[in-house]
Coordinates of C-alpha atoms in Angstrom, one line a residue:
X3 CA -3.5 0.5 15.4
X4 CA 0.0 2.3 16.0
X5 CA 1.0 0.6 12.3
X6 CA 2.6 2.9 9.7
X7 CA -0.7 1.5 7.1
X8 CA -3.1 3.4 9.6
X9 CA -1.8 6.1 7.3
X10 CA -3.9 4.8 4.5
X11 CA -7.0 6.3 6.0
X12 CA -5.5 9.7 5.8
X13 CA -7.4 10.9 2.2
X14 CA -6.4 14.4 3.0
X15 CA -2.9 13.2 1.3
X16 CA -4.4 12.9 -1.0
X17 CA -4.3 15.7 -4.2
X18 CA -8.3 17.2 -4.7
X19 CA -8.2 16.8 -8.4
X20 CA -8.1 12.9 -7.4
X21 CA -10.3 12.9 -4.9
X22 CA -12.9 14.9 -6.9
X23 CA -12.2 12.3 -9.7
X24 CA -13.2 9.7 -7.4
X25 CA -16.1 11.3 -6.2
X26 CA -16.5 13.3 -3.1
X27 CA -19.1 10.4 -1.3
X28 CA -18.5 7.2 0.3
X29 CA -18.3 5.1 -2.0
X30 CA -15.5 7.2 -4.1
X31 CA -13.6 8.2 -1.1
X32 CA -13.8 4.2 -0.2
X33 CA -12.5 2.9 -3.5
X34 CA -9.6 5.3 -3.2
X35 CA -9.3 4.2 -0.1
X36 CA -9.1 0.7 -1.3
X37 CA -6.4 1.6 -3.6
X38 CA -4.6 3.2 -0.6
X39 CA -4.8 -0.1 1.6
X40 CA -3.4 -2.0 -1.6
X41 CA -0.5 0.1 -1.8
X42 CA -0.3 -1.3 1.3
X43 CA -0.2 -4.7 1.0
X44 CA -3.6 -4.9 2.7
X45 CA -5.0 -8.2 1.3
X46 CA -8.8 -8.5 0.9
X47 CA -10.5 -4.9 0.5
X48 CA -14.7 -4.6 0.1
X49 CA -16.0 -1.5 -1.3
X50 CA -19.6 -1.4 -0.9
X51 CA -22.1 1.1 -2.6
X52 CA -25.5 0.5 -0.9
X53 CA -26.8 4.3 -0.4
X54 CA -27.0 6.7 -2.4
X55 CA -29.3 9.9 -1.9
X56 CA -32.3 8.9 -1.1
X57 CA -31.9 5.5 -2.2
X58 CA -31.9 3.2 0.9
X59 CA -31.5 0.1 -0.7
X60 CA -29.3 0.9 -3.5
X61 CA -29.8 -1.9 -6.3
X62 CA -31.9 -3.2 -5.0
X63 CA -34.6 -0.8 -6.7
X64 CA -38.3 -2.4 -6.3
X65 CA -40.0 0.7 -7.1
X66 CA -38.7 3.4 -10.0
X67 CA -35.9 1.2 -11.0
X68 CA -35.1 4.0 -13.8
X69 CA -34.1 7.0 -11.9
X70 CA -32.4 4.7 -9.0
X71 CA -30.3 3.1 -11.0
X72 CA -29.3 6.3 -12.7
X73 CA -28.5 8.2 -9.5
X74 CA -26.5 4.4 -8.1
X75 CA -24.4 4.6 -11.6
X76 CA -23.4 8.9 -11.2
X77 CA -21.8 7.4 -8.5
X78 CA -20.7 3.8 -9.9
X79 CA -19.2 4.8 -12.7
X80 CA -16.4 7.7 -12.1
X81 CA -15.1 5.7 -8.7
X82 CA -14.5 2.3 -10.6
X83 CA -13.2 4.0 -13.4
X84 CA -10.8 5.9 -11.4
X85 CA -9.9 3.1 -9.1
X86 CA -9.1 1.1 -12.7
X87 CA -6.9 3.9 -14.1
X88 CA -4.9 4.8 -10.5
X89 CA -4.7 0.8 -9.8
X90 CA -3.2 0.8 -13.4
X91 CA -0.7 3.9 -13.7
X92 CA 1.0 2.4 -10.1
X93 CA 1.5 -0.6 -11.5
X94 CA -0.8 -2.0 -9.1
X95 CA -3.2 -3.6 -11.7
X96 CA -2.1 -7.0 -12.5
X97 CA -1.5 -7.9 -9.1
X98 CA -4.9 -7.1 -7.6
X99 CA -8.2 -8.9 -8.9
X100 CA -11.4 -6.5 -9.3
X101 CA -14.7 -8.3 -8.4
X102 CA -17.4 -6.1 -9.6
X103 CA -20.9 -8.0 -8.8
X104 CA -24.3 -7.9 -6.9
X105 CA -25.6 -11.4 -5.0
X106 CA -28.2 -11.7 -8.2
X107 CA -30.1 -9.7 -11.0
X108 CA -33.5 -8.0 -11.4
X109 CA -36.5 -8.9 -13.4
X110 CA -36.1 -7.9 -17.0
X111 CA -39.8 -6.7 -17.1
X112 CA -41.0 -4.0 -15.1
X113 CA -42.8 -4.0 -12.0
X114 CA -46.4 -2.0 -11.1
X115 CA -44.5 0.6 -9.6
X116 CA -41.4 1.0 -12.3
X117 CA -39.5 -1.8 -10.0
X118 CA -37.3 -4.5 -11.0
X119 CA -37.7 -7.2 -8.5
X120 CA -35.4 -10.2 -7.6
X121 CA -34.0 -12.3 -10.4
X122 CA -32.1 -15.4 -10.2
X123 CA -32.0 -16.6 -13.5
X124 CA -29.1 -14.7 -14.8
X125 CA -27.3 -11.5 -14.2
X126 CA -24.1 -9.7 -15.0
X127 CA -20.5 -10.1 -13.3
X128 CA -17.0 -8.4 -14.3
X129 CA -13.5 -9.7 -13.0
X130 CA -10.5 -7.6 -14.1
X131 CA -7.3 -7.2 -13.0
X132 CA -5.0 -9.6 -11.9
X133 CA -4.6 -13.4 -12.9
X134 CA -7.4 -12.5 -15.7
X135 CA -8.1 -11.6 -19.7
X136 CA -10.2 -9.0 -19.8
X137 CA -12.2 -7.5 -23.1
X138 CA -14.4 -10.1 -23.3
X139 CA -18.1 -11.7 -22.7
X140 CA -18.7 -15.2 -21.4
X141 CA -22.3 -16.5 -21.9
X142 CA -25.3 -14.6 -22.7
X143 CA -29.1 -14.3 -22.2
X144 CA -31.9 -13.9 -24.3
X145 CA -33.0 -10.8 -26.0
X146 CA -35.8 -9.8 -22.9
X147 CA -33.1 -11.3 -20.5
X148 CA -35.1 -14.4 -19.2
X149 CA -32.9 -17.3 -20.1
X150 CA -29.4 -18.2 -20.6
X151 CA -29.4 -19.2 -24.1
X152 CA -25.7 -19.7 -24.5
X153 CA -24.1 -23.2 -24.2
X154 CA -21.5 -21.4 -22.0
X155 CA -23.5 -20.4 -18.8
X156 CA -21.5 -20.2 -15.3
X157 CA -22.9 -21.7 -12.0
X158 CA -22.1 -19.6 -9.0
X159 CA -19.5 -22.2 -7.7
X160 CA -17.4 -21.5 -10.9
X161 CA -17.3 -18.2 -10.8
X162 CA -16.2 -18.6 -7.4
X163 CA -13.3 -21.4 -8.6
X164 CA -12.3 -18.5 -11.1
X165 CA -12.0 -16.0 -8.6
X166 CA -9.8 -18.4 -6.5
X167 CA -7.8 -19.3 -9.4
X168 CA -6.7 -16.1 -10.4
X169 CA -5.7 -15.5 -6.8
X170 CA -3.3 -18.7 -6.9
X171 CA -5.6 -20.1 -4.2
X172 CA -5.8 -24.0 -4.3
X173 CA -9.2 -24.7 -4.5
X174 CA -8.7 -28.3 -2.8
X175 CA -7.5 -27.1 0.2
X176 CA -10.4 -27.2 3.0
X177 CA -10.3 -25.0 6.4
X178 CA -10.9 -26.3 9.4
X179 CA -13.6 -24.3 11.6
X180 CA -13.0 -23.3 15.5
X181 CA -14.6 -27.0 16.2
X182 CA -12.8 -29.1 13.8
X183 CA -15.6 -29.1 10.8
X184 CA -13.5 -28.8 7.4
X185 CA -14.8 -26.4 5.1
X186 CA -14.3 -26.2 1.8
X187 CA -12.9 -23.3 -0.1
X188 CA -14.7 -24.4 -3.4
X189 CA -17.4 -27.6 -4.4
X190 CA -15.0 -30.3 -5.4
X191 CA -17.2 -30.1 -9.3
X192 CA -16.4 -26.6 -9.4
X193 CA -14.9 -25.8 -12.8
X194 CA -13.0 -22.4 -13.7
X195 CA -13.8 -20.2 -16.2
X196 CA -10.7 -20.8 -18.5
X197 CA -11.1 -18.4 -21.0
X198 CA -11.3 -15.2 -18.9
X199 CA -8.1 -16.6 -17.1
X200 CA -4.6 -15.2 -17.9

């Protein structure tokens, strides 16, 4: 806790007009504290956007799915944005992977009370960044959203064997747990997404 990189938590540094650009809530202040803990060689960095206003559950938006998701995306949209650009002008961009994603979709109908419930079927992921080509789509859905109706759909364990590739992680490799179980870093059929890869 003495370390220099404890300095990273210090936003004041920081200029206002950047910290405004951010956003002056959590999640903002946390993704430019992400970029600050890059800078500093830090790893693995989560930024999580679960609250906003009233909004206790965030996404995941059950009832009046409209107004949440308009109130979660004020917020959203100018932190990832500026995280993007500031990862970018430092030169910081091609060396650090951006997972944007949620653990699954919503309905695409509309619920009794203007709710979106859970929705396995399909839903939307970005990578950008390091290790990958951005500017592009990879599968797609149905007009109402209901079914994958590309040939190119992605199963959950390549997406993950993406994300490890781009990192330079060797998805072979196994970890042993505290009592000697090996655990694997990604299923052995687990097949990268190629054509978002750099």
């Amino acid at each position: 806790m003495h370390s220099p990189a404890t300095r990273a938590f210090n936003l004041d540094e920081e200029p206002a007009w950047l910290r405004d650009r951010y956003g002056r809530n959590l999640f903002g202040q946390g993704c430019l504290l992400a970029r600050r803990l890059i800078e500093r060689g830090v790893p693995f960095v989560e930024v999580s956007l679960a609250t906003v206003g009233n909004l206790a559950l965030g996404w995941d938006t059950h009832i009046n799915n409209f107004d949440g998701v308009r109130q979660m995306c004020a917020v959203l949209d100018p932190a990832w944005a500026t995280l993007m650009d500031d990862l970018r002008s430092r030169g910081l961009l091609d060396s650090t992977l951006i997972v944007w994603m949620g653990e699954f979709g919503r309905t695409p109908r509309i619920n009794g009370q203007q709710g979106r419930d859970h929705w396995a079927n399909a839903w939307t992921t970005v990578l950008g960044g390091g290790g990958i080509r951005g500017g592009q789509v990879v599968g797609h859905t149905s007009p109402d959203g209901t079914e994958i109706t590309s040939e190119r759909s992605v199963a959950v364990a390549d997406f993950i064997s993406t994300i490890a590739t781009a990192l330079g992680i060797d998805g072979t490799r196994q970890n042993m747990s505290n009592v000697g179980r090996p655990i694997r870093i990604i299923e052995p059929n687990a097949v990268p997404i190629r054509e978002v890869l750099a």
